[in-house]
C-alpha cells in the first residue's frame, strides 16, 4: 500500500487569503484525486489528475499533479468560509489494477475565518 | 435512491456486542467499498466488492470484521464482539466499476463502543 503524506495537517486562515496544501508520496500513482469532506458527510470528489504536470482549475481552486506523478498540490485563491472542510488526496496505485482501492492521505483540516 | 445510503447513521453499543452496518449503493454501480475513518485520521480501506465478490479482504482489521454483498446491491459490514478501538465512522462508497474514477460516498455510520 502506498503512503500519502498531506501537509499541513491543520490550517486556519482569514477570509481572502491564499493557501496551498500538499500531498506527497515516494511512490508513483497512475492518477490522483482530491476530495473535500464536511462534518457529518462523506467525502465529495473535487478533481482527478492523471497526467504528470497536469494543472486543473475549479473556480478559485487550482490542482497540480507533479511531473513524476508522486505528488500534488491544491492552491486556493481568496479563500472563503465555504472552503472550510477536510481536504483529502487519494491515489490509485500504479500497478495496472491494484486490489486495495484508493490510498487516502490523512487530510488537511482547513478553517477559513470570516 | 439518488445517492449512497447508509444506516444506521449513529450506533452506540456496549463492548462485546455485535453490530451490523448497512450500505445501499447508487443503482447500477457495480463496485462498492468500505472505509473506516477514525477521529483525526484519513480513510482506512477495509474491503471492496466487484459485484457480489470481494477479491481482497486483507484490509479488514481482524477476523471480527466481515462483509457481504447480495444481489450486487446492498452490503452489510458486521463487527462481532465489538471493542472500544472499533469506534469510528464507517464510510461506504460506490462507483460504476472497479478503478473507474469517482467514488460516491454515503454520509457514514458513526459507531461508538462504550
PDB file of N, CA and C in Angstrom, chain B residues 15-89:
ATOM      1  N   UNK B  15     -19.355  -2.746  24.610  1.00  0.00           N
ATOM      2  CA  UNK B  15     -18.249  -3.638  24.285  1.00  0.00           C
ATOM      3  C   UNK B  15     -18.712  -5.092  24.337  1.00  0.00           C
ATOM      4  N   UNK B  16     -18.337  -5.835  23.296  1.00  0.00           N
ATOM      5  CA  UNK B  16     -18.682  -7.247  23.251  1.00  0.00           C
ATOM      6  C   UNK B  16     -19.913  -7.564  22.416  1.00  0.00           C
ATOM      7  N   UNK B  17     -20.695  -6.544  22.104  1.00  0.00           N
ATOM      8  CA  UNK B  17     -21.896  -6.770  21.285  1.00  0.00           C
ATOM      9  C   UNK B  17     -21.522  -6.808  19.802  1.00  0.00           C
ATOM     10  N   UNK B  18     -22.400  -7.418  19.014  1.00  0.00           N
ATOM     11  CA  UNK B  18     -22.218  -7.431  17.562  1.00  0.00           C
ATOM     12  C   UNK B  18     -22.998  -6.264  16.942  1.00  0.00           C
ATOM     13  N   UNK B  19     -22.475  -5.704  15.856  1.00  0.00           N
ATOM     14  CA  UNK B  19     -23.199  -4.648  15.147  1.00  0.00           C
ATOM     15  C   UNK B  19     -23.190  -4.940  13.651  1.00  0.00           C
ATOM     16  N   UNK B  20     -24.256  -4.493  12.997  1.00  0.00           N
ATOM     17  CA  UNK B  20     -24.358  -4.597  11.536  1.00  0.00           C
ATOM     18  C   UNK B  20     -24.563  -3.208  10.955  1.00  0.00           C
ATOM     19  N   UNK B  21     -23.775  -2.883   9.972  1.00  0.00           N
ATOM     20  CA  UNK B  21     -23.899  -1.610   9.286  1.00  0.00           C
ATOM     21  C   UNK B  21     -24.294  -1.904   7.838  1.00  0.00           C
ATOM     22  N   UNK B  22     -25.209  -1.089   7.335  1.00  0.00           N
ATOM     23  CA  UNK B  22     -25.769  -1.367   6.014  1.00  0.00           C
ATOM     24  C   UNK B  22     -25.418  -0.259   5.033  1.00  0.00           C
ATOM     25  N   UNK B  23     -25.206  -0.670   3.784  1.00  0.00           N
ATOM     26  CA  UNK B  23     -24.915   0.286   2.714  1.00  0.00           C
ATOM     27  C   UNK B  23     -25.737  -0.048   1.490  1.00  0.00           C
ATOM     28  N   UNK B  24     -26.446   0.944   0.984  1.00  0.00           N
ATOM     29  CA  UNK B  24     -27.231   0.791  -0.237  1.00  0.00           C
ATOM     30  C   UNK B  24     -26.584   1.687  -1.294  1.00  0.00           C
ATOM     31  N   UNK B  25     -25.898   1.115  -2.268  1.00  0.00           N
ATOM     32  CA  UNK B  25     -25.139   1.939  -3.220  1.00  0.00           C
ATOM     33  C   UNK B  25     -26.047   2.574  -4.268  1.00  0.00           C
ATOM     34  N   UNK B  26     -25.451   3.412  -5.081  1.00  0.00           N
ATOM     35  CA  UNK B  26     -26.173   4.007  -6.195  1.00  0.00           C
ATOM     36  C   UNK B  26     -26.534   2.905  -7.191  1.00  0.00           C
ATOM     37  N   UNK B  27     -27.765   2.934  -7.657  1.00  0.00           N
ATOM     38  CA  UNK B  27     -28.238   1.919  -8.579  1.00  0.00           C
ATOM     39  C   UNK B  27     -27.356   1.867  -9.823  1.00  0.00           C
ATOM     40  N   UNK B  28     -26.934   0.643 -10.182  1.00  0.00           N
ATOM     41  CA  UNK B  28     -26.099   0.477 -11.362  1.00  0.00           C
ATOM     42  C   UNK B  28     -24.617   0.490 -11.091  1.00  0.00           C
ATOM     43  N   UNK B  29     -24.208   0.890  -9.883  1.00  0.00           N
ATOM     44  CA  UNK B  29     -22.789   0.866  -9.528  1.00  0.00           C
ATOM     45  C   UNK B  29     -22.399  -0.548  -9.133  1.00  0.00           C
ATOM     46  N   UNK B  30     -21.406  -1.084  -9.835  1.00  0.00           N
ATOM     47  CA  UNK B  30     -21.029  -2.471  -9.571  1.00  0.00           C
ATOM     48  C   UNK B  30     -19.985  -2.596  -8.462  1.00  0.00           C
ATOM     49  N   UNK B  31     -19.235  -1.548  -8.251  1.00  0.00           N
ATOM     50  CA  UNK B  31     -18.182  -1.597  -7.232  1.00  0.00           C
ATOM     51  C   UNK B  31     -18.660  -0.910  -5.954  1.00  0.00           C
ATOM     52  N   UNK B  32     -18.343  -1.522  -4.835  1.00  0.00           N
ATOM     53  CA  UNK B  32     -18.741  -0.992  -3.529  1.00  0.00           C
ATOM     54  C   UNK B  32     -17.552  -1.125  -2.597  1.00  0.00           C
ATOM     55  N   UNK B  33     -17.318  -0.090  -1.801  1.00  0.00           N
ATOM     56  CA  UNK B  33     -16.135  -0.018  -0.932  1.00  0.00           C
ATOM     57  C   UNK B  33     -16.563   0.321   0.497  1.00  0.00           C
ATOM     58  N   UNK B  34     -15.850  -0.232   1.434  1.00  0.00           N
ATOM     59  CA  UNK B  34     -15.991   0.158   2.837  1.00  0.00           C
ATOM     60  C   UNK B  34     -14.670   0.755   3.312  1.00  0.00           C
ATOM     61  N   UNK B  35     -14.789   1.900   3.978  1.00  0.00           N
ATOM     62  CA  UNK B  35     -13.639   2.561   4.592  1.00  0.00           C
ATOM     63  C   UNK B  35     -13.975   2.854   6.055  1.00  0.00           C
ATOM     64  N   UNK B  36     -12.941   3.020   6.859  1.00  0.00           N
ATOM     65  CA  UNK B  36     -13.107   3.415   8.245  1.00  0.00           C
ATOM     66  C   UNK B  36     -12.337   4.714   8.453  1.00  0.00           C
ATOM     67  N   UNK B  37     -12.975   5.642   9.158  1.00  0.00           N
ATOM     68  CA  UNK B  37     -12.338   6.930   9.435  1.00  0.00           C
ATOM     69  C   UNK B  37     -12.392   7.176  10.935  1.00  0.00           C
ATOM     70  N   UNK B  38     -11.224   7.148  11.555  1.00  0.00           N
ATOM     71  CA  UNK B  38     -11.141   7.452  12.972  1.00  0.00           C
ATOM     72  C   UNK B  38     -10.901   8.941  13.152  1.00  0.00           C
ATOM     73  N   UNK B  39     -11.132   9.429  14.361  1.00  0.00           N
ATOM     74  CA  UNK B  39     -11.021  10.856  14.637  1.00  0.00           C
ATOM     75  C   UNK B  39      -9.642  11.369  14.253  1.00  0.00           C
ATOM     76  N   UNK B  40      -9.625  12.386  13.419  1.00  0.00           N
ATOM     77  CA  UNK B  40      -8.358  12.997  13.036  1.00  0.00           C
ATOM     78  C   UNK B  40      -7.543  12.220  12.032  1.00  0.00           C
ATOM     79  N   UNK B  41      -8.104  11.115  11.547  1.00  0.00           N
ATOM     80  CA  UNK B  41      -7.367  10.260  10.625  1.00  0.00           C
ATOM     81  C   UNK B  41      -7.977  10.299   9.237  1.00  0.00           C
ATOM     82  N   UNK B  42      -7.227   9.797   8.290  1.00  0.00           N
ATOM     83  CA  UNK B  42      -7.745   9.664   6.937  1.00  0.00           C
ATOM     84  C   UNK B  42      -8.618   8.434   6.827  1.00  0.00           C
ATOM     85  N   UNK B  43      -8.859   8.034   5.614  1.00  0.00           N
ATOM     86  CA  UNK B  43      -9.721   6.879   5.370  1.00  0.00           C
ATOM     87  C   UNK B  43      -8.884   5.606   5.282  1.00  0.00           C
ATOM     88  N   UNK B  44      -9.273   4.643   6.080  1.00  0.00           N
ATOM     89  CA  UNK B  44      -8.603   3.345   6.081  1.00  0.00           C
ATOM     90  C   UNK B  44      -9.431   2.379   5.252  1.00  0.00           C
ATOM     91  N   UNK B  45      -8.843   1.840   4.194  1.00  0.00           N
ATOM     92  CA  UNK B  45      -9.560   0.912   3.322  1.00  0.00           C
ATOM     93  C   UNK B  45      -9.817  -0.402   4.051  1.00  0.00           C
ATOM     94  N   UNK B  46     -11.040  -0.898   3.966  1.00  0.00           N
ATOM     95  CA  UNK B  46     -11.388  -2.164   4.603  1.00  0.00           C
ATOM     96  C   UNK B  46     -11.567  -3.274   3.581  1.00  0.00           C
ATOM     97  N   UNK B  47     -12.474  -3.057   2.626  1.00  0.00           N
ATOM     98  CA  UNK B  47     -12.818  -4.116   1.682  1.00  0.00           C
ATOM     99  C   UNK B  47     -13.547  -3.503   0.504  1.00  0.00           C
ATOM    100  N   UNK B  48     -13.470  -4.160  -0.658  1.00  0.00           N
ATOM    101  CA  UNK B  48     -14.288  -3.718  -1.768  1.00  0.00           C
ATOM    102  C   UNK B  48     -14.952  -4.922  -2.416  1.00  0.00           C
ATOM    103  N   UNK B  49     -16.055  -4.655  -3.064  1.00  0.00           N
ATOM    104  CA  UNK B  49     -16.800  -5.662  -3.797  1.00  0.00           C
ATOM    105  C   UNK B  49     -16.892  -5.267  -5.259  1.00  0.00           C
ATOM    106  N   UNK B  50     -16.677  -6.225  -6.126  1.00  0.00           N
ATOM    107  CA  UNK B  50     -16.981  -6.073  -7.547  1.00  0.00           C
ATOM    108  C   UNK B  50     -18.119  -7.057  -7.794  1.00  0.00           C
ATOM    109  N   UNK B  51     -19.310  -6.540  -7.982  1.00  0.00           N
ATOM    110  CA  UNK B  51     -20.478  -7.404  -7.976  1.00  0.00           C
ATOM    111  C   UNK B  51     -20.669  -7.933  -6.570  1.00  0.00           C
ATOM    112  N   UNK B  52     -20.829  -9.238  -6.454  1.00  0.00           N
ATOM    113  CA  UNK B  52     -21.025  -9.844  -5.139  1.00  0.00           C
ATOM    114  C   UNK B  52     -19.740 -10.407  -4.544  1.00  0.00           C
ATOM    115  N   UNK B  53     -18.675 -10.361  -5.307  1.00  0.00           N
ATOM    116  CA  UNK B  53     -17.443 -10.976  -4.815  1.00  0.00           C
ATOM    117  C   UNK B  53     -16.496  -9.925  -4.242  1.00  0.00           C
ATOM    118  N   UNK B  54     -15.736 -10.354  -3.256  1.00  0.00           N
ATOM    119  CA  UNK B  54     -14.768  -9.484  -2.589  1.00  0.00           C
ATOM    120  C   UNK B  54     -13.380 -10.081  -2.812  1.00  0.00           C
ATOM    121  N   UNK B  55     -12.695  -9.634  -3.861  1.00  0.00           N
ATOM    122  CA  UNK B  55     -11.395 -10.238  -4.195  1.00  0.00           C
ATOM    123  C   UNK B  55     -10.321 -10.049  -3.130  1.00  0.00           C
ATOM    124  N   UNK B  56     -10.436  -8.984  -2.355  1.00  0.00           N
ATOM    125  CA  UNK B  56      -9.367  -8.687  -1.404  1.00  0.00           C
ATOM    126  C   UNK B  56      -9.972  -8.300  -0.066  1.00  0.00           C
ATOM    127  N   UNK B  57      -9.771  -9.146   0.924  1.00  0.00           N
ATOM    128  CA  UNK B  57     -10.293  -8.874   2.260  1.00  0.00           C
ATOM    129  C   UNK B  57      -9.182  -8.514   3.228  1.00  0.00           C
ATOM    130  N   UNK B  58      -7.994  -8.269   2.706  1.00  0.00           N
ATOM    131  CA  UNK B  58      -6.831  -8.087   3.579  1.00  0.00           C
ATOM    132  C   UNK B  58      -6.890  -6.800   4.380  1.00  0.00           C
ATOM    133  N   UNK B  59      -7.768  -5.853   3.979  1.00  0.00           N
ATOM    134  CA  UNK B  59      -7.885  -4.601   4.711  1.00  0.00           C
ATOM    135  C   UNK B  59      -8.711  -4.698   5.973  1.00  0.00           C
ATOM    136  N   UNK B  60      -9.447  -5.778   6.138  1.00  0.00           N
ATOM    137  CA  UNK B  60     -10.254  -5.938   7.351  1.00  0.00           C
ATOM    138  C   UNK B  60      -9.321  -6.046   8.558  1.00  0.00           C
ATOM    139  N   UNK B  61      -9.584  -5.263   9.638  1.00  0.00           N
ATOM    140  CA  UNK B  61      -8.640  -5.173  10.762  1.00  0.00           C
ATOM    141  C   UNK B  61      -8.440  -6.483  11.518  1.00  0.00           C
ATOM    142  N   UNK B  62      -9.475  -7.295  11.610  1.00  0.00           N
ATOM    143  CA  UNK B  62      -9.364  -8.560  12.339  1.00  0.00           C
ATOM    144  C   UNK B  62     -10.451  -9.495  11.861  1.00  0.00           C
ATOM    145  N   UNK B  63     -10.421 -10.712  12.365  1.00  0.00           N
ATOM    146  CA  UNK B  63     -11.440 -11.688  11.954  1.00  0.00           C
ATOM    147  C   UNK B  63     -12.791 -11.418  12.593  1.00  0.00           C
ATOM    148  N   UNK B  64     -12.870 -10.377  13.422  1.00  0.00           N
ATOM    149  CA  UNK B  64     -14.177  -9.992  13.963  1.00  0.00           C
ATOM    150  C   UNK B  64     -14.986  -9.208  12.930  1.00  0.00           C
ATOM    151  N   UNK B  65     -14.297  -8.763  11.883  1.00  0.00           N
ATOM    152  CA  UNK B  65     -14.938  -7.983  10.830  1.00  0.00           C
ATOM    153  C   UNK B  65     -15.261  -8.886   9.642  1.00  0.00           C
ATOM    154  N   UNK B  66     -16.471  -8.735   9.127  1.00  0.00           N
ATOM    155  CA  UNK B  66     -16.843  -9.446   7.908  1.00  0.00           C
ATOM    156  C   UNK B  66     -17.805  -8.573   7.120  1.00  0.00           C
ATOM    157  N   UNK B  67     -17.885  -8.850   5.844  1.00  0.00           N
ATOM    158  CA  UNK B  67     -18.795  -8.084   4.992  1.00  0.00           C
ATOM    159  C   UNK B  67     -19.333  -8.989   3.908  1.00  0.00           C
ATOM    160  N   UNK B  68     -20.540  -8.698   3.510  1.00  0.00           N
ATOM    161  CA  UNK B  68     -21.127  -9.424   2.404  1.00  0.00           C
ATOM    162  C   UNK B  68     -21.951  -8.473   1.550  1.00  0.00           C
ATOM    163  N   UNK B  69     -22.162  -8.921   0.328  1.00  0.00           N
ATOM    164  CA  UNK B  69     -22.982  -8.150  -0.597  1.00  0.00           C
ATOM    165  C   UNK B  69     -23.825  -9.144  -1.373  1.00  0.00           C
ATOM    166  N   UNK B  70     -25.104  -8.896  -1.403  1.00  0.00           N
ATOM    167  CA  UNK B  70     -26.005  -9.816  -2.075  1.00  0.00           C
ATOM    168  C   UNK B  70     -26.732  -9.098  -3.203  1.00  0.00           C
ATOM    169  N   UNK B  71     -26.965  -9.833  -4.280  1.00  0.00           N
ATOM    170  CA  UNK B  71     -27.717  -9.273  -5.399  1.00  0.00           C
ATOM    171  C   UNK B  71     -27.006  -8.131  -6.087  1.00  0.00           C
ATOM    172  N   UNK B  72     -25.699  -8.020  -5.842  1.00  0.00           N
ATOM    173  CA  UNK B  72     -24.945  -6.945  -6.475  1.00  0.00           C
ATOM    174  C   UNK B  72     -25.357  -5.568  -6.024  1.00  0.00           C
ATOM    175  N   UNK B  73     -26.050  -5.496  -4.882  1.00  0.00           N
ATOM    176  CA  UNK B  73     -26.534  -4.195  -4.440  1.00  0.00           C
ATOM    177  C   UNK B  73     -26.143  -3.952  -2.986  1.00  0.00           C
ATOM    178  N   UNK B  74     -27.063  -4.184  -2.057  1.00  0.00           N
ATOM    179  CA  UNK B  74     -26.860  -3.839  -0.655  1.00  0.00           C
ATOM    180  C   UNK B  74     -25.717  -4.649  -0.046  1.00  0.00           C
ATOM    181  N   UNK B  75     -24.947  -3.961   0.796  1.00  0.00           N
ATOM    182  CA  UNK B  75     -23.851  -4.614   1.508  1.00  0.00           C
ATOM    183  C   UNK B  75     -24.032  -4.394   3.010  1.00  0.00           C
ATOM    184  N   UNK B  76     -23.607  -5.389   3.780  1.00  0.00           N
ATOM    185  CA  UNK B  76     -23.577  -5.227   5.228  1.00  0.00           C
ATOM    186  C   UNK B  76     -22.168  -5.487   5.736  1.00  0.00           C
ATOM    187  N   UNK B  77     -21.750  -4.660   6.651  1.00  0.00           N
ATOM    188  CA  UNK B  77     -20.474  -4.826   7.348  1.00  0.00           C
ATOM    189  C   UNK B  77     -20.818  -5.231   8.770  1.00  0.00           C
ATOM    190  N   UNK B  78     -20.326  -6.369   9.195  1.00  0.00           N
ATOM    191  CA  UNK B  78     -20.619  -6.891  10.534  1.00  0.00           C
ATOM    192  C   UNK B  78     -19.362  -6.877  11.376  1.00  0.00           C
ATOM    193  N   UNK B  79     -19.510  -6.358  12.584  1.00  0.00           N
ATOM    194  CA  UNK B  79     -18.407  -6.370  13.539  1.00  0.00           C
ATOM    195  C   UNK B  79     -18.875  -7.183  14.730  1.00  0.00           C
ATOM    196  N   UNK B  80     -18.182  -8.266  14.981  1.00  0.00           N
ATOM    197  CA  UNK B  80     -18.542  -9.126  16.117  1.00  0.00           C
ATOM    198  C   UNK B  80     -17.706  -8.748  17.342  1.00  0.00           C
ATOM    199  N   UNK B  81     -18.318  -8.948  18.503  1.00  0.00           N
ATOM    200  CA  UNK B  81     -17.604  -8.725  19.778  1.00  0.00           C
ATOM    201  C   UNK B  81     -16.861  -7.384  19.747  1.00  0.00           C
ATOM    202  N   UNK B  82     -17.630  -6.321  19.558  1.00  0.00           N
ATOM    203  CA  UNK B  82     -17.027  -5.000  19.369  1.00  0.00           C
ATOM    204  C   UNK B  82     -16.103  -4.620  20.514  1.00  0.00           C
ATOM    205  N   UNK B  83     -15.069  -3.882  20.143  1.00  0.00           N
ATOM    206  CA  UNK B  83     -14.088  -3.345  21.084  1.00  0.00           C
ATOM    207  C   UNK B  83     -14.110  -1.826  20.988  1.00  0.00           C
ATOM    208  N   UNK B  84     -13.593  -1.155  22.006  1.00  0.00           N
ATOM    209  CA  UNK B  84     -13.603   0.307  22.010  1.00  0.00           C
ATOM    210  C   UNK B  84     -12.812   0.876  20.827  1.00  0.00           C
ATOM    211  N   UNK B  85     -11.772   0.178  20.413  1.00  0.00           N
ATOM    212  CA  UNK B  85     -10.972   0.688  19.291  1.00  0.00           C
ATOM    213  C   UNK B  85     -11.699   0.588  17.950  1.00  0.00           C
ATOM    214  N   UNK B  86     -12.875  -0.073  17.962  1.00  0.00           N
ATOM    215  CA  UNK B  86     -13.675  -0.128  16.736  1.00  0.00           C
ATOM    216  C   UNK B  86     -14.470   1.160  16.526  1.00  0.00           C
ATOM    217  N   UNK B  87     -14.512   2.012  17.538  1.00  0.00           N
ATOM    218  CA  UNK B  87     -15.252   3.268  17.426  1.00  0.00           C
ATOM    219  C   UNK B  87     -14.668   4.117  16.306  1.00  0.00           C
ATOM    220  N   UNK B  88     -15.521   4.497  15.376  1.00  0.00           N
ATOM    221  CA  UNK B  88     -15.080   5.252  14.200  1.00  0.00           C
ATOM    222  C   UNK B  88     -16.303   5.551  13.338  1.00  0.00           C
ATOM    223  N   UNK B  89     -16.088   6.285  12.267  1.00  0.00           N
ATOM    224  CA  UNK B  89     -17.116   6.448  11.248  1.00  0.00           C
ATOM    225  C   UNK B  89     -16.814   5.459  10.126  1.00  0.00           C
TER     226      UNK B  89
END
